[in-house]
Every structure is written in structure tokens, then in C-alpha cells.
């Protein structure tokens, strides 16, 4: 355990509070891997709409993970711009830290978390840059404020003072209002082309369940240590995936050990139900 010099009261309060917080202490929707669609996109669209309809604040925010030139991981929260047959879309300046990292190492991961339903979605794959025409269309379908923010540019650069930022922002607002067709030259649309997508569904009272996609197979991953109190709501993950940009294909169910089993309930009943071997 970490100890702060002088027994800081705020640190003690932080730890006391941390130990009392509950996770998913409410009714959550069930998840049936057997009823999942053949590919991840329809399920993502459905979960997104359900989260927004249930009042989840900012369901379109997501975490983007990249690596820098020294293979050190980097992370930030940004906005989803689309999700279609090509992949998951977002945008930024090519000169930003993430833009430079993606240019050098075009692989990334996205994470969505919708606590209103205890759901998480993870997406991994290669990232490709869109065309200048796509960047222009993306920028000009947004608000004047979003255009002004893009026109400020210099994302991730160190500024001399807050006054410098205020002046740059004011000038960008004036330009955006006077020239709504203005273009930020380094603005770039990126598409993460998925090789693996995982859908995770929590169960009440700190249980977990999940659905995932990856590497030419999809499987249910058992998460035995996180099982909830209801033996009929199994813990696991369904993983969709593909290799070499091919179509997602329905694979065997698998537990977290990689065995070919049906939906797996650790310690429940007579054990896993074996399915016929498939390739």
C-alpha cells in the first residue's frame, strides 16, 4: 500500500471512498451470444442506440490507444464520427501526437464504455487515412465551434501562455464565422479497419459477461472469477475476427482457455458442453 508523507487526509478519504464504490449495482440487460449477428457492426449499432436511448451521456466518446516511436503506449478520449462497413471513423490533425503516431505505426485500439448498461466494446486493427474530400466533408458537417477548434490547429503543441491560446481561439472563431467553408489543411479523417472486436456485457452484483471478435474466429471467453450471482447469466466473451481483411465469419465458441465449448459456466452444472470441432 502507498503511504503519503504526513498521512494526507485527502488520500485516506480517496481510499475509503474507493473501497465503498459499487459496480453495476442495478438491473442490467442480459446478453445471449447465441443470438449475436454474424458480424460485429450490427451489434455495435444496436448497443450504441440502446445506450443513447437509455440516457448514457456522450455515448459517442471513445478512448483511442496508439504507440509512439519508442513503442510507449499513448491514450486519449475523442469522438466517434461513424461506424460502417469500412470501420470505425474518427478525425484529428495529422500533425497532432496521435496523427504522427498513426503515420509511423498505423495500428490502434478503441474502447467504448457505457455504464448505463454495463457494456464495453473494444476494437483493434490497422488505421488508414481518408481522402482530403472526406476530411473537408467531415469538418463542415460539424458546428462552427468545432470548425473554429480545428482552425486553431497546433494540437499537442506547447504554448507560451493561456493568453496565446485565447488569442488563437478568438482568431479562429472569427475566421470560422466569416468563412464557414474554410479548411484546416492538416485535418484528417481516420478509419480503424477492425481485425478484432469484443463486446463485453456486465452482470449485476459485480458479475461479467462478454462478446468479442478476433483473428479469423469468434469465441465466448469464460471469465469465471467474475461470475455474477445468477448461474443462468454466464460469464464469457464472444469474439468476432478476420484475417487479411476478409469477411468476418462465424467461428466456434471458445472458453478463455481456447477449448471448443459452448457457452461456459465455470463450476456450474456438469461443466462445459463440447461442440463439434470446426476449423
PDB file of C-alpha atoms in Angstrom:
ATOM      1  CA  UNK A   1       0.000   0.000   0.000  1.00  0.00           C
ATOM      2  CA  UNK A   2       1.167   3.502  -0.809  1.00  0.00           C
ATOM      3  CA  UNK A   3       1.660   5.872   2.132  1.00  0.00           C
ATOM      4  CA  UNK A   4       1.789   9.625   1.653  1.00  0.00           C
ATOM      5  CA  UNK A   5       4.059  11.674   3.941  1.00  0.00           C
ATOM      6  CA  UNK A   6       2.137  13.019   6.932  1.00  0.00           C
ATOM      7  CA  UNK A   7      -0.872  10.731   6.382  1.00  0.00           C
ATOM      8  CA  UNK A   8      -2.651  13.007   3.929  1.00  0.00           C
ATOM      9  CA  UNK A   9      -6.355  13.208   4.832  1.00  0.00           C
ATOM     10  CA  UNK A  10      -7.470  13.527   1.220  1.00  0.00           C
ATOM     11  CA  UNK A  11      -5.571  10.367   0.278  1.00  0.00           C
ATOM     12  CA  UNK A  12      -7.263   8.491   3.146  1.00  0.00           C
ATOM     13  CA  UNK A  13     -10.625   9.787   2.062  1.00  0.00           C
ATOM     14  CA  UNK A  14      -9.861   8.721  -1.500  1.00  0.00           C
ATOM     15  CA  UNK A  15      -9.072   5.123  -0.442  1.00  0.00           C
ATOM     16  CA  UNK A  16     -12.063   4.853   1.883  1.00  0.00           C
ATOM     17  CA  UNK A  17     -14.330   6.047  -0.900  1.00  0.00           C
ATOM     18  CA  UNK A  18     -12.678   3.779  -3.456  1.00  0.00           C
ATOM     19  CA  UNK A  19     -13.404   0.690  -1.343  1.00  0.00           C
ATOM     20  CA  UNK A  20     -17.080   1.538  -0.970  1.00  0.00           C
ATOM     21  CA  UNK A  21     -17.936   2.224  -4.608  1.00  0.00           C
ATOM     22  CA  UNK A  22     -20.159  -0.348  -6.294  1.00  0.00           C
ATOM     23  CA  UNK A  23     -20.091  -1.540  -9.893  1.00  0.00           C
ATOM     24  CA  UNK A  24     -23.278  -2.424 -11.802  1.00  0.00           C
ATOM     25  CA  UNK A  25     -25.377  -2.389  -8.633  1.00  0.00           C
ATOM     26  CA  UNK A  26     -28.524  -2.188 -10.734  1.00  0.00           C
ATOM     27  CA  UNK A  27     -30.538  -4.106 -13.312  1.00  0.00           C
ATOM     28  CA  UNK A  28     -28.561  -4.721 -16.491  1.00  0.00           C
ATOM     29  CA  UNK A  29     -29.699  -6.209 -19.809  1.00  0.00           C
ATOM     30  CA  UNK A  30     -28.895  -9.855 -20.480  1.00  0.00           C
ATOM     31  CA  UNK A  31     -26.587 -10.911 -23.276  1.00  0.00           C
ATOM     32  CA  UNK A  32     -27.136 -14.050 -25.362  1.00  0.00           C
ATOM     33  CA  UNK A  33     -24.074 -14.890 -27.515  1.00  0.00           C
ATOM     34  CA  UNK A  34     -26.115 -17.460 -29.461  1.00  0.00           C
ATOM     35  CA  UNK A  35     -28.327 -14.626 -30.751  1.00  0.00           C
ATOM     36  CA  UNK A  36     -25.434 -12.388 -31.839  1.00  0.00           C
ATOM     37  CA  UNK A  37     -25.267 -11.426 -35.541  1.00  0.00           C
ATOM     38  CA  UNK A  38     -22.664 -12.893 -37.878  1.00  0.00           C
ATOM     39  CA  UNK A  39     -20.575  -9.692 -37.860  1.00  0.00           C
ATOM     40  CA  UNK A  40     -19.821  -7.040 -35.232  1.00  0.00           C
ATOM     41  CA  UNK A  41     -21.207  -3.907 -36.892  1.00  0.00           C
ATOM     42  CA  UNK A  42     -24.959  -4.588 -36.415  1.00  0.00           C
ATOM     43  CA  UNK A  43     -24.372  -5.434 -32.758  1.00  0.00           C
ATOM     44  CA  UNK A  44     -22.326  -2.255 -32.254  1.00  0.00           C
ATOM     45  CA  UNK A  45     -25.048  -0.141 -33.863  1.00  0.00           C
ATOM     46  CA  UNK A  46     -27.692  -1.762 -31.645  1.00  0.00           C
ATOM     47  CA  UNK A  47     -25.729  -1.354 -28.408  1.00  0.00           C
ATOM     48  CA  UNK A  48     -24.931   2.269 -29.287  1.00  0.00           C
ATOM     49  CA  UNK A  49     -28.580   3.127 -29.935  1.00  0.00           C
ATOM     50  CA  UNK A  50     -29.655   1.329 -26.761  1.00  0.00           C
ATOM     51  CA  UNK A  51     -27.073   3.216 -24.683  1.00  0.00           C
ATOM     52  CA  UNK A  52     -28.140   6.592 -26.085  1.00  0.00           C
ATOM     53  CA  UNK A  53     -31.837   5.754 -25.643  1.00  0.00           C
ATOM     54  CA  UNK A  54     -31.181   4.807 -22.006  1.00  0.00           C
ATOM     55  CA  UNK A  55     -29.667   8.236 -21.322  1.00  0.00           C
ATOM     56  CA  UNK A  56     -25.972   7.358 -21.422  1.00  0.00           C
ATOM     57  CA  UNK A  57     -24.111  10.719 -21.520  1.00  0.00           C
ATOM     58  CA  UNK A  58     -21.909  11.126 -24.578  1.00  0.00           C
ATOM     59  CA  UNK A  59     -22.137   7.537 -25.850  1.00  0.00           C
ATOM     60  CA  UNK A  60     -20.104   8.609 -28.892  1.00  0.00           C
ATOM     61  CA  UNK A  61     -16.975   9.283 -26.820  1.00  0.00           C
ATOM     62  CA  UNK A  62     -14.274   6.630 -27.028  1.00  0.00           C
ATOM     63  CA  UNK A  63     -10.700   6.005 -25.968  1.00  0.00           C
ATOM     64  CA  UNK A  64      -8.046   5.740 -28.689  1.00  0.00           C
ATOM     65  CA  UNK A  65      -4.832   3.878 -27.897  1.00  0.00           C
ATOM     66  CA  UNK A  66      -1.694   4.232 -30.043  1.00  0.00           C
ATOM     67  CA  UNK A  67       2.049   3.784 -29.567  1.00  0.00           C
ATOM     68  CA  UNK A  68       4.822   6.280 -30.152  1.00  0.00           C
ATOM     69  CA  UNK A  69       8.172   5.799 -31.883  1.00  0.00           C
ATOM     70  CA  UNK A  70       9.632   4.138 -28.784  1.00  0.00           C
ATOM     71  CA  UNK A  71       6.674   1.742 -28.522  1.00  0.00           C
ATOM     72  CA  UNK A  72       5.362   3.565 -25.464  1.00  0.00           C
ATOM     73  CA  UNK A  73       1.544   3.416 -25.277  1.00  0.00           C
ATOM     74  CA  UNK A  74      -0.499   6.583 -25.512  1.00  0.00           C
ATOM     75  CA  UNK A  75      -4.156   7.194 -24.787  1.00  0.00           C
ATOM     76  CA  UNK A  76      -6.813   9.885 -25.222  1.00  0.00           C
ATOM     77  CA  UNK A  77     -10.588  10.328 -25.398  1.00  0.00           C
ATOM     78  CA  UNK A  78     -12.192  11.551 -28.614  1.00  0.00           C
ATOM     79  CA  UNK A  79     -15.413  11.438 -30.622  1.00  0.00           C
ATOM     80  CA  UNK A  80     -16.657   8.688 -32.917  1.00  0.00           C
ATOM     81  CA  UNK A  81     -17.598  10.110 -36.327  1.00  0.00           C
ATOM     82  CA  UNK A  82     -19.049   6.991 -37.955  1.00  0.00           C
ATOM     83  CA  UNK A  83     -19.042   3.196 -37.914  1.00  0.00           C
ATOM     84  CA  UNK A  84     -19.719   1.473 -41.217  1.00  0.00           C
ATOM     85  CA  UNK A  85     -18.554  -1.419 -43.374  1.00  0.00           C
ATOM     86  CA  UNK A  86     -15.125   0.224 -43.723  1.00  0.00           C
ATOM     87  CA  UNK A  87     -14.562   0.530 -39.990  1.00  0.00           C
ATOM     88  CA  UNK A  88     -14.731   2.978 -37.089  1.00  0.00           C
ATOM     89  CA  UNK A  89     -14.160   6.628 -38.082  1.00  0.00           C
ATOM     90  CA  UNK A  90     -12.557   9.479 -36.141  1.00  0.00           C
ATOM     91  CA  UNK A  91     -10.679  12.643 -37.089  1.00  0.00           C
ATOM     92  CA  UNK A  92      -7.777  14.784 -35.935  1.00  0.00           C
ATOM     93  CA  UNK A  93      -4.892  16.852 -37.221  1.00  0.00           C
ATOM     94  CA  UNK A  94      -2.217  14.835 -38.987  1.00  0.00           C
ATOM     95  CA  UNK A  95       0.315  16.976 -37.086  1.00  0.00           C
ATOM     96  CA  UNK A  96      -1.092  16.042 -33.662  1.00  0.00           C
ATOM     97  CA  UNK A  97       0.626  13.468 -31.463  1.00  0.00           C
ATOM     98  CA  UNK A  98      -1.864  10.776 -32.473  1.00  0.00           C
ATOM     99  CA  UNK A  99      -1.582  11.753 -36.129  1.00  0.00           C
ATOM    100  CA  UNK A 100       2.203  11.424 -36.052  1.00  0.00           C
ATOM    101  CA  UNK A 101       1.990   8.144 -34.148  1.00  0.00           C
ATOM    102  CA  UNK A 102      -0.513   6.676 -36.605  1.00  0.00           C
ATOM    103  CA  UNK A 103       1.629   7.753 -39.543  1.00  0.00           C
ATOM    104  CA  UNK A 104       4.591   5.870 -38.076  1.00  0.00           C
ATOM    105  CA  UNK A 105       2.696   2.861 -36.695  1.00  0.00           C
ATOM    106  CA  UNK A 106      -0.802   2.592 -38.220  1.00  0.00           C
ATOM    107  CA  UNK A 107      -2.266   0.199 -35.657  1.00  0.00           C
ATOM    108  CA  UNK A 108      -4.615   1.264 -32.867  1.00  0.00           C
ATOM    109  CA  UNK A 109      -7.333   0.206 -30.444  1.00  0.00           C
ATOM    110  CA  UNK A 110     -10.607   1.866 -29.494  1.00  0.00           C
ATOM    111  CA  UNK A 111     -12.568   1.453 -26.288  1.00  0.00           C
ATOM    112  CA  UNK A 112     -16.204   2.360 -25.564  1.00  0.00           C
ATOM    113  CA  UNK A 113     -17.766   2.140 -22.100  1.00  0.00           C
ATOM    114  CA  UNK A 114     -21.493   2.567 -21.490  1.00  0.00           C
ATOM    115  CA  UNK A 115     -22.035   2.101 -17.733  1.00  0.00           C
ATOM    116  CA  UNK A 116     -25.791   2.664 -18.010  1.00  0.00           C
ATOM    117  CA  UNK A 117     -25.923  -0.892 -19.398  1.00  0.00           C
ATOM    118  CA  UNK A 118     -22.627  -2.228 -18.022  1.00  0.00           C
ATOM    119  CA  UNK A 119     -21.315  -2.617 -21.558  1.00  0.00           C
ATOM    120  CA  UNK A 120     -17.888  -2.216 -23.109  1.00  0.00           C
ATOM    121  CA  UNK A 121     -16.723  -2.548 -26.706  1.00  0.00           C
ATOM    122  CA  UNK A 122     -13.082  -2.901 -27.760  1.00  0.00           C
ATOM    123  CA  UNK A 123     -11.917  -2.591 -31.370  1.00  0.00           C
ATOM    124  CA  UNK A 124      -8.412  -3.330 -32.665  1.00  0.00           C
ATOM    125  CA  UNK A 125      -6.962  -3.079 -36.154  1.00  0.00           C
ATOM    126  CA  UNK A 126      -4.996  -1.079 -38.686  1.00  0.00           C
ATOM    127  CA  UNK A 127      -5.739   2.588 -39.321  1.00  0.00           C
ATOM    128  CA  UNK A 128      -5.971   4.199 -42.748  1.00  0.00           C
ATOM    129  CA  UNK A 129      -6.281   7.898 -43.592  1.00  0.00           C
ATOM    130  CA  UNK A 130      -9.216   9.143 -45.635  1.00  0.00           C
ATOM    131  CA  UNK A 131      -9.118  11.470 -48.637  1.00  0.00           C
ATOM    132  CA  UNK A 132      -8.946  15.282 -48.478  1.00  0.00           C
ATOM    133  CA  UNK A 133     -12.535  15.346 -49.734  1.00  0.00           C
ATOM    134  CA  UNK A 134     -13.625  13.190 -46.801  1.00  0.00           C
ATOM    135  CA  UNK A 135     -11.757  15.475 -44.398  1.00  0.00           C
ATOM    136  CA  UNK A 136     -13.488  18.551 -45.831  1.00  0.00           C
ATOM    137  CA  UNK A 137     -16.923  16.928 -45.625  1.00  0.00           C
ATOM    138  CA  UNK A 138     -16.276  15.764 -42.066  1.00  0.00           C
ATOM    139  CA  UNK A 139     -15.196  19.201 -40.892  1.00  0.00           C
ATOM    140  CA  UNK A 140     -18.078  21.066 -42.475  1.00  0.00           C
ATOM    141  CA  UNK A 141     -20.884  18.864 -41.250  1.00  0.00           C
ATOM    142  CA  UNK A 142     -19.961  19.937 -37.724  1.00  0.00           C
ATOM    143  CA  UNK A 143     -20.704  23.083 -35.695  1.00  0.00           C
ATOM    144  CA  UNK A 144     -18.997  26.472 -36.043  1.00  0.00           C
ATOM    145  CA  UNK A 145     -17.285  25.813 -32.725  1.00  0.00           C
ATOM    146  CA  UNK A 146     -15.875  22.521 -33.982  1.00  0.00           C
ATOM    147  CA  UNK A 147     -14.608  24.229 -37.135  1.00  0.00           C
ATOM    148  CA  UNK A 148     -13.031  27.006 -35.042  1.00  0.00           C
ATOM    149  CA  UNK A 149     -11.320  24.433 -32.804  1.00  0.00           C
ATOM    150  CA  UNK A 150      -9.883  22.687 -35.869  1.00  0.00           C
ATOM    151  CA  UNK A 151      -8.718  26.011 -37.323  1.00  0.00           C
ATOM    152  CA  UNK A 152      -6.758  26.787 -34.165  1.00  0.00           C
ATOM    153  CA  UNK A 153      -4.547  23.835 -35.035  1.00  0.00           C
ATOM    154  CA  UNK A 154      -1.255  23.367 -33.182  1.00  0.00           C
ATOM    155  CA  UNK A 155      -2.781  20.405 -31.347  1.00  0.00           C
ATOM    156  CA  UNK A 156      -0.441  18.937 -28.700  1.00  0.00           C
ATOM    157  CA  UNK A 157       1.996  21.837 -29.105  1.00  0.00           C
ATOM    158  CA  UNK A 158       3.294  23.676 -26.058  1.00  0.00           C
ATOM    159  CA  UNK A 159       2.052  27.290 -25.900  1.00  0.00           C
ATOM    160  CA  UNK A 160       3.732  30.156 -24.155  1.00  0.00           C
ATOM    161  CA  UNK A 161       0.665  31.146 -22.125  1.00  0.00           C
ATOM    162  CA  UNK A 162      -3.107  30.866 -21.851  1.00  0.00           C
ATOM    163  CA  UNK A 163      -3.360  34.322 -23.428  1.00  0.00           C
ATOM    164  CA  UNK A 164      -1.710  32.935 -26.551  1.00  0.00           C
ATOM    165  CA  UNK A 165      -4.341  30.190 -26.687  1.00  0.00           C
ATOM    166  CA  UNK A 166      -7.156  32.705 -26.148  1.00  0.00           C
ATOM    167  CA  UNK A 167      -5.900  34.900 -28.982  1.00  0.00           C
ATOM    168  CA  UNK A 168      -5.562  31.945 -31.335  1.00  0.00           C
ATOM    169  CA  UNK A 169      -9.061  30.714 -30.410  1.00  0.00           C
ATOM    170  CA  UNK A 170     -10.620  34.143 -30.928  1.00  0.00           C
ATOM    171  CA  UNK A 171      -8.980  34.481 -34.338  1.00  0.00           C
ATOM    172  CA  UNK A 172     -10.165  31.003 -35.312  1.00  0.00           C
ATOM    173  CA  UNK A 173     -13.746  31.829 -34.269  1.00  0.00           C
ATOM    174  CA  UNK A 174     -13.692  34.969 -36.398  1.00  0.00           C
ATOM    175  CA  UNK A 175     -12.400  33.020 -39.382  1.00  0.00           C
ATOM    176  CA  UNK A 176     -14.953  30.214 -38.914  1.00  0.00           C
ATOM    177  CA  UNK A 177     -17.835  32.680 -38.764  1.00  0.00           C
ATOM    178  CA  UNK A 178     -16.588  34.764 -41.700  1.00  0.00           C
ATOM    179  CA  UNK A 179     -15.587  31.786 -43.868  1.00  0.00           C
ATOM    180  CA  UNK A 180     -17.659  28.726 -42.956  1.00  0.00           C
ATOM    181  CA  UNK A 181     -16.132  26.944 -45.959  1.00  0.00           C
ATOM    182  CA  UNK A 182     -12.593  27.361 -44.576  1.00  0.00           C
ATOM    183  CA  UNK A 183     -10.460  24.234 -44.388  1.00  0.00           C
ATOM    184  CA  UNK A 184      -7.907  23.190 -41.771  1.00  0.00           C
ATOM    185  CA  UNK A 185      -5.193  21.821 -44.045  1.00  0.00           C
ATOM    186  CA  UNK A 186      -3.979  19.107 -41.663  1.00  0.00           C
ATOM    187  CA  UNK A 187      -7.452  17.888 -40.665  1.00  0.00           C
ATOM    188  CA  UNK A 188      -7.634  14.164 -41.431  1.00  0.00           C
ATOM    189  CA  UNK A 189     -10.316  11.503 -41.242  1.00  0.00           C
ATOM    190  CA  UNK A 190      -9.027   8.154 -39.996  1.00  0.00           C
ATOM    191  CA  UNK A 191     -10.704   4.756 -40.298  1.00  0.00           C
ATOM    192  CA  UNK A 192      -9.802   1.910 -37.967  1.00  0.00           C
ATOM    193  CA  UNK A 193     -10.280  -1.251 -40.038  1.00  0.00           C
ATOM    194  CA  UNK A 194     -11.081  -3.915 -37.431  1.00  0.00           C
ATOM    195  CA  UNK A 195      -9.299  -7.223 -37.137  1.00  0.00           C
ATOM    196  CA  UNK A 196     -10.894  -7.897 -33.757  1.00  0.00           C
ATOM    197  CA  UNK A 197     -13.957  -6.546 -31.945  1.00  0.00           C
ATOM    198  CA  UNK A 198     -15.020  -7.528 -28.443  1.00  0.00           C
ATOM    199  CA  UNK A 199     -18.404  -6.886 -26.849  1.00  0.00           C
ATOM    200  CA  UNK A 200     -18.474  -7.113 -23.079  1.00  0.00           C
ATOM    201  CA  UNK A 201     -21.663  -7.238 -21.001  1.00  0.00           C
ATOM    202  CA  UNK A 202     -21.587  -6.847 -17.231  1.00  0.00           C
ATOM    203  CA  UNK A 203     -23.965  -8.765 -14.991  1.00  0.00           C
ATOM    204  CA  UNK A 204     -25.440  -7.336 -11.778  1.00  0.00           C
ATOM    205  CA  UNK A 205     -23.631  -7.565  -8.447  1.00  0.00           C
ATOM    206  CA  UNK A 206     -20.125  -7.421  -9.967  1.00  0.00           C
ATOM    207  CA  UNK A 207     -20.546 -10.223 -12.485  1.00  0.00           C
ATOM    208  CA  UNK A 208     -19.267 -10.042 -16.063  1.00  0.00           C
ATOM    209  CA  UNK A 209     -20.066 -11.460 -19.452  1.00  0.00           C
ATOM    210  CA  UNK A 210     -18.813 -10.644 -22.896  1.00  0.00           C
ATOM    211  CA  UNK A 211     -18.754 -10.989 -26.646  1.00  0.00           C
ATOM    212  CA  UNK A 212     -15.694 -10.495 -28.844  1.00  0.00           C
ATOM    213  CA  UNK A 213     -14.234 -10.739 -32.411  1.00  0.00           C
ATOM    214  CA  UNK A 214     -10.722 -11.766 -33.500  1.00  0.00           C
ATOM    215  CA  UNK A 215      -8.090 -13.361 -35.760  1.00  0.00           C
ATOM    216  CA  UNK A 216     -10.381 -15.297 -38.070  1.00  0.00           C
ATOM    217  CA  UNK A 217     -12.503 -16.717 -35.230  1.00  0.00           C
ATOM    218  CA  UNK A 218     -15.147 -15.682 -32.765  1.00  0.00           C
ATOM    219  CA  UNK A 219     -15.422 -17.215 -29.355  1.00  0.00           C
ATOM    220  CA  UNK A 220     -17.009 -16.986 -25.967  1.00  0.00           C
ATOM    221  CA  UNK A 221     -14.378 -16.299 -23.327  1.00  0.00           C
ATOM    222  CA  UNK A 222     -15.086 -17.614 -19.842  1.00  0.00           C
ATOM    223  CA  UNK A 223     -14.402 -15.128 -17.048  1.00  0.00           C
ATOM    224  CA  UNK A 224     -15.011 -17.440 -14.141  1.00  0.00           C
ATOM    225  CA  UNK A 225     -13.701 -15.222 -11.363  1.00  0.00           C
ATOM    226  CA  UNK A 226     -16.231 -12.531 -12.282  1.00  0.00           C
ATOM    227  CA  UNK A 227     -19.402 -14.594 -12.413  1.00  0.00           C
ATOM    228  CA  UNK A 228     -22.493 -12.907 -11.040  1.00  0.00           C
ATOM    229  CA  UNK A 229     -24.994 -14.476  -8.657  1.00  0.00           C
ATOM    230  CA  UNK A 230     -27.258 -15.769 -11.425  1.00  0.00           C
ATOM    231  CA  UNK A 231     -25.993 -19.113 -12.826  1.00  0.00           C
ATOM    232  CA  UNK A 232     -28.124 -18.610 -15.943  1.00  0.00           C
ATOM    233  CA  UNK A 233     -26.196 -15.477 -16.966  1.00  0.00           C
ATOM    234  CA  UNK A 234     -22.781 -16.878 -17.898  1.00  0.00           C
ATOM    235  CA  UNK A 235     -19.508 -15.023 -17.925  1.00  0.00           C
ATOM    236  CA  UNK A 236     -17.627 -15.123 -21.200  1.00  0.00           C
ATOM    237  CA  UNK A 237     -16.781 -13.260 -24.396  1.00  0.00           C
ATOM    238  CA  UNK A 238     -17.837 -13.730 -27.999  1.00  0.00           C
ATOM    239  CA  UNK A 239     -15.035 -12.652 -30.299  1.00  0.00           C
ATOM    240  CA  UNK A 240     -15.548 -11.906 -33.986  1.00  0.00           C
ATOM    241  CA  UNK A 241     -12.469 -11.593 -36.167  1.00  0.00           C
ATOM    242  CA  UNK A 242     -10.911 -11.850 -39.564  1.00  0.00           C
ATOM    243  CA  UNK A 243      -7.530 -12.225 -41.212  1.00  0.00           C
ATOM    244  CA  UNK A 244      -6.095 -10.270 -44.132  1.00  0.00           C
ATOM    245  CA  UNK A 245      -9.124  -8.007 -44.476  1.00  0.00           C
ATOM    246  CA  UNK A 246     -11.516 -10.851 -45.266  1.00  0.00           C
ATOM    247  CA  UNK A 247     -15.113 -11.085 -44.124  1.00  0.00           C
ATOM    248  CA  UNK A 248     -15.967 -11.861 -40.525  1.00  0.00           C
ATOM    249  CA  UNK A 249     -17.106 -15.448 -40.282  1.00  0.00           C
ATOM    250  CA  UNK A 250     -18.967 -17.378 -37.595  1.00  0.00           C
ATOM    251  CA  UNK A 251     -16.426 -19.427 -35.570  1.00  0.00           C
ATOM    252  CA  UNK A 252     -16.721 -21.969 -32.764  1.00  0.00           C
ATOM    253  CA  UNK A 253     -17.491 -20.835 -29.263  1.00  0.00           C
ATOM    254  CA  UNK A 254     -14.420 -20.951 -27.074  1.00  0.00           C
ATOM    255  CA  UNK A 255     -13.780 -20.527 -23.403  1.00  0.00           C
ATOM    256  CA  UNK A 256     -10.863 -18.390 -22.218  1.00  0.00           C
ATOM    257  CA  UNK A 257      -8.547 -21.422 -22.352  1.00  0.00           C
ATOM    258  CA  UNK A 258      -9.207 -21.861 -26.079  1.00  0.00           C
ATOM    259  CA  UNK A 259     -11.149 -25.140 -25.794  1.00  0.00           C
ATOM    260  CA  UNK A 260     -14.069 -25.658 -28.181  1.00  0.00           C
ATOM    261  CA  UNK A 261     -17.002 -25.455 -25.804  1.00  0.00           C
ATOM    262  CA  UNK A 262     -20.435 -23.954 -25.858  1.00  0.00           C
ATOM    263  CA  UNK A 263     -21.315 -21.079 -23.532  1.00  0.00           C
ATOM    264  CA  UNK A 264     -19.299 -21.937 -20.469  1.00  0.00           C
ATOM    265  CA  UNK A 265     -20.336 -21.598 -16.839  1.00  0.00           C
ATOM    266  CA  UNK A 266     -17.310 -22.335 -14.609  1.00  0.00           C
ATOM    267  CA  UNK A 267     -18.337 -24.530 -11.703  1.00  0.00           C
ATOM    268  CA  UNK A 268     -21.989 -24.721 -12.777  1.00  0.00           C
ATOM    269  CA  UNK A 269     -23.851 -27.912 -13.519  1.00  0.00           C
ATOM    270  CA  UNK A 270     -21.905 -30.717 -15.172  1.00  0.00           C
ATOM    271  CA  UNK A 271     -19.344 -28.437 -16.768  1.00  0.00           C
ATOM    272  CA  UNK A 272     -18.802 -27.192 -20.314  1.00  0.00           C
ATOM    273  CA  UNK A 273     -20.810 -28.556 -23.221  1.00  0.00           C
ATOM    274  CA  UNK A 274     -18.499 -29.620 -26.035  1.00  0.00           C
ATOM    275  CA  UNK A 275     -19.420 -28.605 -29.581  1.00  0.00           C
ATOM    276  CA  UNK A 276     -18.371 -30.362 -32.791  1.00  0.00           C
ATOM    277  CA  UNK A 277     -14.861 -29.374 -33.867  1.00  0.00           C
ATOM    278  CA  UNK A 278     -14.797 -26.727 -36.616  1.00  0.00           C
ATOM    279  CA  UNK A 279     -11.947 -25.007 -38.431  1.00  0.00           C
TER     280      UNK A 279
END
